[in-house]
Coordinates of C-alpha atoms in Angstrom, one line a residue:
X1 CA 19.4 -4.4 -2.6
X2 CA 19.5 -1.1 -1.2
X3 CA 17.1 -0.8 2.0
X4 CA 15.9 2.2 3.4
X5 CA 14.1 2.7 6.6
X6 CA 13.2 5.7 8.8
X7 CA 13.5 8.5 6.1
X8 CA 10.9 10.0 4.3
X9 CA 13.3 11.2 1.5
X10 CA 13.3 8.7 -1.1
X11 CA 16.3 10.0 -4.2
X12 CA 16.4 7.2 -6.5
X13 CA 19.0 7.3 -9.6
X14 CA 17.4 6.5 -12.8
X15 CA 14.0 5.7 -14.3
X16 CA 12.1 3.5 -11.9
X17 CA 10.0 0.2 -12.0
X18 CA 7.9 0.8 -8.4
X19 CA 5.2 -1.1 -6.8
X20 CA 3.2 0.9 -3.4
X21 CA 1.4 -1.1 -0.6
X22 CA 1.4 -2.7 2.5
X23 CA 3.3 -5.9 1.7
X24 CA 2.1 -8.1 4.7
X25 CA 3.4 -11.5 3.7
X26 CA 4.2 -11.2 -0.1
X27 CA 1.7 -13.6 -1.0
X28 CA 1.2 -14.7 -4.2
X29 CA -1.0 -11.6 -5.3
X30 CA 2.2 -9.5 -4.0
X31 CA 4.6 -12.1 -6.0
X32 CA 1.9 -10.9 -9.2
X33 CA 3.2 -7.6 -8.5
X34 CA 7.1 -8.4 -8.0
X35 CA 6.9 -10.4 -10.9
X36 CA 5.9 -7.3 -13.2
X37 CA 8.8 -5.1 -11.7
X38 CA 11.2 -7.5 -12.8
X39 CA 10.0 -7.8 -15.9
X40 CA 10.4 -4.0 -16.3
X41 CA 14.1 -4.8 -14.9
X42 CA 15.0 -6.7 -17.6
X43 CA 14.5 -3.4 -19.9
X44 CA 17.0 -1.4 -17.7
X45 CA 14.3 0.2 -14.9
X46 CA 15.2 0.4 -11.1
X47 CA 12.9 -2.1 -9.2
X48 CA 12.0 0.1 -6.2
X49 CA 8.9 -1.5 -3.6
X50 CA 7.6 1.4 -1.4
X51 CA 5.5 0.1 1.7
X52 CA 5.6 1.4 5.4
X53 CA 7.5 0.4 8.4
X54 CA 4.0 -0.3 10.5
X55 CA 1.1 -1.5 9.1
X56 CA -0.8 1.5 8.9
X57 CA -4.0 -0.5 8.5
X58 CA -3.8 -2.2 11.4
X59 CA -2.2 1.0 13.9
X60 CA -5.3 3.3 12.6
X61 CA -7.8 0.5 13.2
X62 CA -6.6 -0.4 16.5
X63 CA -5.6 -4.0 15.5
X64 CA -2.7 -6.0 16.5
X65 CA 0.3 -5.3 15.0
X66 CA 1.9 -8.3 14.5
X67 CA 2.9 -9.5 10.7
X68 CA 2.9 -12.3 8.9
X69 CA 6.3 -11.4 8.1
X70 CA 8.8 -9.3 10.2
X71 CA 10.5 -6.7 8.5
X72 CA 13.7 -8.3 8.4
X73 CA 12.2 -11.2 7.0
X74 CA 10.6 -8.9 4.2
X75 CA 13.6 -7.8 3.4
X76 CA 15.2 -10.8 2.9
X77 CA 12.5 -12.1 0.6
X78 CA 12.4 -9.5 -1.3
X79 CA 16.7 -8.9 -1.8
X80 CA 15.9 -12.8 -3.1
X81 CA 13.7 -12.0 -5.3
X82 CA 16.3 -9.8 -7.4
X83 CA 14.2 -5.9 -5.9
X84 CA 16.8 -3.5 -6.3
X85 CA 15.7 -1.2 -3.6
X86 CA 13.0 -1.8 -0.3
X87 CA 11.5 1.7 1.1
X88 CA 10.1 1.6 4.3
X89 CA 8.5 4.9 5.1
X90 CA 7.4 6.1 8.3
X91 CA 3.6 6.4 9.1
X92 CA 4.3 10.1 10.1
X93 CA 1.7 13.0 9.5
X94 CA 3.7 14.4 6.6
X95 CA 3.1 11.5 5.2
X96 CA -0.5 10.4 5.8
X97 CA -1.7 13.9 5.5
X98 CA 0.0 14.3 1.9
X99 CA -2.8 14.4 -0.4
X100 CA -2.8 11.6 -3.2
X101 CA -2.1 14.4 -6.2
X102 CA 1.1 15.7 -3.5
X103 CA 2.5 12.1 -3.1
X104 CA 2.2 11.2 -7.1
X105 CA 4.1 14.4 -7.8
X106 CA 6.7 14.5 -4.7
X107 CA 7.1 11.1 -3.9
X108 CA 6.5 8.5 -7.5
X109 CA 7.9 11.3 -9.9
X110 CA 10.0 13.6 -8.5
X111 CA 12.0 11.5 -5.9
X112 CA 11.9 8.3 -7.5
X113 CA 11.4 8.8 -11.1
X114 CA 8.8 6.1 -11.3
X115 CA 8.6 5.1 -15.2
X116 CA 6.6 2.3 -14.3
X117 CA 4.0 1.3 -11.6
X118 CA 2.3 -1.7 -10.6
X119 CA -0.7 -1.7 -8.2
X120 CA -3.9 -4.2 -7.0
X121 CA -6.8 -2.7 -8.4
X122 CA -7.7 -2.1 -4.7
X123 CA -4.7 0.0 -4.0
X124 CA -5.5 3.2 -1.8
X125 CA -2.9 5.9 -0.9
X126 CA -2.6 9.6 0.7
X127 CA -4.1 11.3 3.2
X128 CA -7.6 9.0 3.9
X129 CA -6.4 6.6 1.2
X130 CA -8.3 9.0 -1.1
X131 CA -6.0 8.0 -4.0
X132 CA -6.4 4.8 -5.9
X133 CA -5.4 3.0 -8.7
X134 CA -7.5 5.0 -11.3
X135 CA -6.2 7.9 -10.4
X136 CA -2.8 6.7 -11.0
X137 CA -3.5 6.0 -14.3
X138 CA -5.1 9.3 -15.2
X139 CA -2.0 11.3 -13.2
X140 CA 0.8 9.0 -14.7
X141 CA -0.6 10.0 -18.4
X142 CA 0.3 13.8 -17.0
X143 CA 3.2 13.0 -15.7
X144 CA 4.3 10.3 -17.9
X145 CA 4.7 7.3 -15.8
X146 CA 2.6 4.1 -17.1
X147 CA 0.3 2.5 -14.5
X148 CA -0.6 -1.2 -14.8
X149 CA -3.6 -2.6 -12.5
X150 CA -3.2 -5.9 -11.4
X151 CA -5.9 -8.5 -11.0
X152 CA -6.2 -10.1 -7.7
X153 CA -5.2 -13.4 -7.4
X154 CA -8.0 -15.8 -5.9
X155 CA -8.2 -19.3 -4.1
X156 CA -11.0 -21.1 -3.2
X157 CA -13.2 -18.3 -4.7
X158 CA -12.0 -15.7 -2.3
X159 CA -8.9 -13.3 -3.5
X160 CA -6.2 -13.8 -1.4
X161 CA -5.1 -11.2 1.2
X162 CA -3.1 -11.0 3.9
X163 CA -6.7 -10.8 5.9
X164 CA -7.4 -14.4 4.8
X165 CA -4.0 -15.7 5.6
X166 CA -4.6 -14.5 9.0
X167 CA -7.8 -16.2 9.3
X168 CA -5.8 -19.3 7.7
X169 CA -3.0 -19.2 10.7
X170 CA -5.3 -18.6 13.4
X171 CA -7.3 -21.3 12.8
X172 CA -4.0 -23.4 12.6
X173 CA -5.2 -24.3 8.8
X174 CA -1.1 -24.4 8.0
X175 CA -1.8 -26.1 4.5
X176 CA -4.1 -23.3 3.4
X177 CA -1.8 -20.3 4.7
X178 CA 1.0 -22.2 2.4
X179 CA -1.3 -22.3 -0.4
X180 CA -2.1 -18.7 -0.2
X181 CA 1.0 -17.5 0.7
X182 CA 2.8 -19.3 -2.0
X183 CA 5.6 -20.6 0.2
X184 CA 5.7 -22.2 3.4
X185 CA 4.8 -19.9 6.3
X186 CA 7.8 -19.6 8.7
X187 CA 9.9 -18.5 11.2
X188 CA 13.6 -17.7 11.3
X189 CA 15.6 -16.4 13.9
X190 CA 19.1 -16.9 16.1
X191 CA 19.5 -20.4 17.7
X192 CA 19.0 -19.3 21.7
X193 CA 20.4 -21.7 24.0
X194 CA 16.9 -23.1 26.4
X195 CA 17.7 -25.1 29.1
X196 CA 18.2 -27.9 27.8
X197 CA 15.4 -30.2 28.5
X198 CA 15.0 -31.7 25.5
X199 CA 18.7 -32.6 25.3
X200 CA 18.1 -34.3 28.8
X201 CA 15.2 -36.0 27.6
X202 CA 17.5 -37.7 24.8
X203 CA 15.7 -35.7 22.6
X204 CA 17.8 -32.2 21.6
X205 CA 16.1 -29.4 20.2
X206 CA 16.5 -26.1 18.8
X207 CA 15.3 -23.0 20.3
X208 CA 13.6 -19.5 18.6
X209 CA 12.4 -16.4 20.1
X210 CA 10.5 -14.9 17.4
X211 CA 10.3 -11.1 16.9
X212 CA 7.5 -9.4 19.1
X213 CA 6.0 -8.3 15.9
X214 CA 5.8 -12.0 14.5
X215 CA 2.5 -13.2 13.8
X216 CA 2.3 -16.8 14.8
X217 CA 0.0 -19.9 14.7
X218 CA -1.9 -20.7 17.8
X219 CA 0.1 -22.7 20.3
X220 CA 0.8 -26.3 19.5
X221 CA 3.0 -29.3 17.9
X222 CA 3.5 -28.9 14.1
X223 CA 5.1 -31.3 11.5
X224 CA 7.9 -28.6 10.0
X225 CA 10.8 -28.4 8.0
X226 CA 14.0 -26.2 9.2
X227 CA 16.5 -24.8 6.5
X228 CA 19.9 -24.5 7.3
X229 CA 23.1 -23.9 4.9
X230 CA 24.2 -27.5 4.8
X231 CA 20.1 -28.9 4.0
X232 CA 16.7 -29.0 5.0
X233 CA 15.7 -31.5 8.1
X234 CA 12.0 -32.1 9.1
X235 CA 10.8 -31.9 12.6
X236 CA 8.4 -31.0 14.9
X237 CA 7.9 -28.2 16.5
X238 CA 6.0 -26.8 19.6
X239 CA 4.7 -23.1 20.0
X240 CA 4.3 -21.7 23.1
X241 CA 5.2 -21.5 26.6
X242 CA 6.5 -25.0 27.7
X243 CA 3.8 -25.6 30.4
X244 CA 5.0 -29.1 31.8
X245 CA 8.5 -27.3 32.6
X246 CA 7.1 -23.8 33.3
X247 CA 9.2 -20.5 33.2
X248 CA 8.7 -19.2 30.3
X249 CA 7.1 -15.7 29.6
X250 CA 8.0 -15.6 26.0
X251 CA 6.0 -17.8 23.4
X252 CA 8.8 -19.4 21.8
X253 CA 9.3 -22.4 18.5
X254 CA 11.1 -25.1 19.9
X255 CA 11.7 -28.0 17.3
X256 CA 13.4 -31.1 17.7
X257 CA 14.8 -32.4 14.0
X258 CA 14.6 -35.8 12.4
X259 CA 18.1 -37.4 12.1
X260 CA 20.3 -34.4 13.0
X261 CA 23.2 -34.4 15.3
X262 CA 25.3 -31.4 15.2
X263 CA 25.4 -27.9 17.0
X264 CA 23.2 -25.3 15.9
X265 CA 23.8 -22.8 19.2
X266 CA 24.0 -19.3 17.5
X267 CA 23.6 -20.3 13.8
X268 CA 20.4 -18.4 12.1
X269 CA 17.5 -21.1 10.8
X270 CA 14.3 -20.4 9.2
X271 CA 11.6 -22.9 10.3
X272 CA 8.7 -24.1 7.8
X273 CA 5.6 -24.9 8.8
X274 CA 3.7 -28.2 7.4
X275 CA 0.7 -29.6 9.1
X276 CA -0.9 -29.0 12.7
X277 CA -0.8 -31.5 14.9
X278 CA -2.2 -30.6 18.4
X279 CA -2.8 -28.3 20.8
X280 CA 0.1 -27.5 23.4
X281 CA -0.5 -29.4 26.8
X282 CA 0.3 -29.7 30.3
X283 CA 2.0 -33.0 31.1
X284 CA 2.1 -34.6 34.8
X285 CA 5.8 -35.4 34.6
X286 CA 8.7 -35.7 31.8
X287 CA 8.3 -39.1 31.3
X288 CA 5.0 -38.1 29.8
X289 CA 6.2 -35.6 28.0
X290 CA 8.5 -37.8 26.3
X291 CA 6.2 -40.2 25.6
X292 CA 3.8 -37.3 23.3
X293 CA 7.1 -36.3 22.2
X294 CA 7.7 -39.9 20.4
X295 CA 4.3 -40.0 19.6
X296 CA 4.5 -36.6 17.7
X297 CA 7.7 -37.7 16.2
X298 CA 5.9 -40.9 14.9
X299 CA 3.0 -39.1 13.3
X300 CA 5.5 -37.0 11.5
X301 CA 7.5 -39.1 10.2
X302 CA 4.3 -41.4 8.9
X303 CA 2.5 -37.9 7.1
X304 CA 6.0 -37.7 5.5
X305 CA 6.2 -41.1 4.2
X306 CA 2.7 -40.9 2.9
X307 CA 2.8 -37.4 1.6
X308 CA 6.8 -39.0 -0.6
X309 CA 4.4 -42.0 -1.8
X310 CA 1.7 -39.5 -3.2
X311 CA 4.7 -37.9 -5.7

């Protein structure tokens, strides 16, 4: 997949399959989208996804700009998915001033040659978001691009958004986020080295720093499941600070797997999350902390057995 980032010049060779929006998450209403592009793949169009390196949502409303995916993890997802090219554009003014008519013509036709394009009936671009999705249709018949508005897809009576997955996380409701999302929520990152408590504790674990920009659960112990190149080994992880040790300033995912021996120092890991357990807590010494630690592991290994007998 081709990846572009920090330009606002976007030369594509070829007709062109191309999807605009945000992207937060690539939630099953975005995986409605992707799948349509790669339908248009199969009859010899470039798959090209245009979104912006910022929220710009979120940076003109003032709201926190942490995602539900980083960037790099949007790109990976995406590259997975079979996309032959990711454009993430700059929230500049010669951008968001364009006017809607200015970006169909400059940016879909003339730079990337869009054939194609596939957009949520709410889609809003150009300067104020005064373009939408029926104006797409009305300039793509001018300029002969075909424009296909896709329904929204809906859970629980709602249609799902990246708002709503938000309010899913932040409640620590991890099985509705999933749902929502489509896949397990995560987080991936480098294996840091910590200082070993866990390991002194006879109970190793693996340490994350997450991108600043990662949107994360509230702090806590989760049942999870961390994917590595050799297999998948459940867990459970904490999120936060460490309070009973102290020190940290970072909110890091520290997760300590189920029947794994092995050194993971420096490897890269993606870490799903499964089911809440409880709030993250100050213990009075390490032996209590041990002690929840079992516990946790106990409970996890019990909602795994029940959840295997279910299938």
């Amino acid at each position: 997949m081709i990846y572009q980032t920090g330009k606002t010049e976007f030369y594509t060779e070829g007709p062109s399959a191309v999807s605009i929006g945000k992207f937060d998450g690539l939630h099953r209403g975005h995986q409605k989208l992707i799948g349509r592009l790669l339908e248009q793949k199969k009859k010899g169009l470039q798959t090209v996804i245009f979104t912006f390196e910022k929220n710009p949502t979120r940076l003109l409303s003032g709201l926190s700009g942490k995602n539900i995916l980083t960037n790099e993890e949007r790109r990976r997802m995406l590259e997975e998915a079979g996309i032959d090219r990711l454009l993430e554009c700059p929230f500049v003014p010669e951008i968001s001033h364009m006017e809607p008519e200015d970006f169909v013509e400059e940016i879909l036709v003339r730079q990337m040659k869009a054939a194609y394009v596939a957009v949520g009936r709410d889609c809003g671009f150009g300067y104020q978001r005064r373009g939408d999705s029926k104006m797409l249709v009305s300039l793509g018949e001018e300029y002969g691009f075909l424009t296909e508005i896709i329904p929204k897809e809906q859970s629980h009576g709602q249609d799902i958004s990246s708002s709503y997955i938000r309010e899913a996380l932040h409640e620590g409701n991890i099985p509705l986020a999933n749902e929502l999302l489509g896949y397990p929520y995560f987080v991936s990152g480098e294996v840091l080295h910590g200082r070993q408590i866990g390991r002194t504790l006879g109970l190793p674990t693996t340490n994350l720093l997450p991108a600043p920009e990662k949107l994360l659960p509230p702090n806590g112990v989760y049942l999870t499941r961390t994917v590595l190149d050799e297999g998948e080994y459940c867990g459970i992880t904490n999120v936060g600070y460490k309070p009973t040790v102290g020190g940290e300033t970072r909110k890091g995912v520290e997760t300590y797997l189920f029947d794994y021996s092995g050194n993971l120092y420096g490897r890269f890991l993606k870490v799903e999350f499964l089911e809440f357990r409880r709030p993250e807590q100050k213990f009075g010494s390490l032996d209590e902390l041990k002690s929840q630690i079992l516990s946790d592991v106990h409970w996890g290994k019990n909602v795994l057995i029940n959840q295997k007998s279910k299938t």
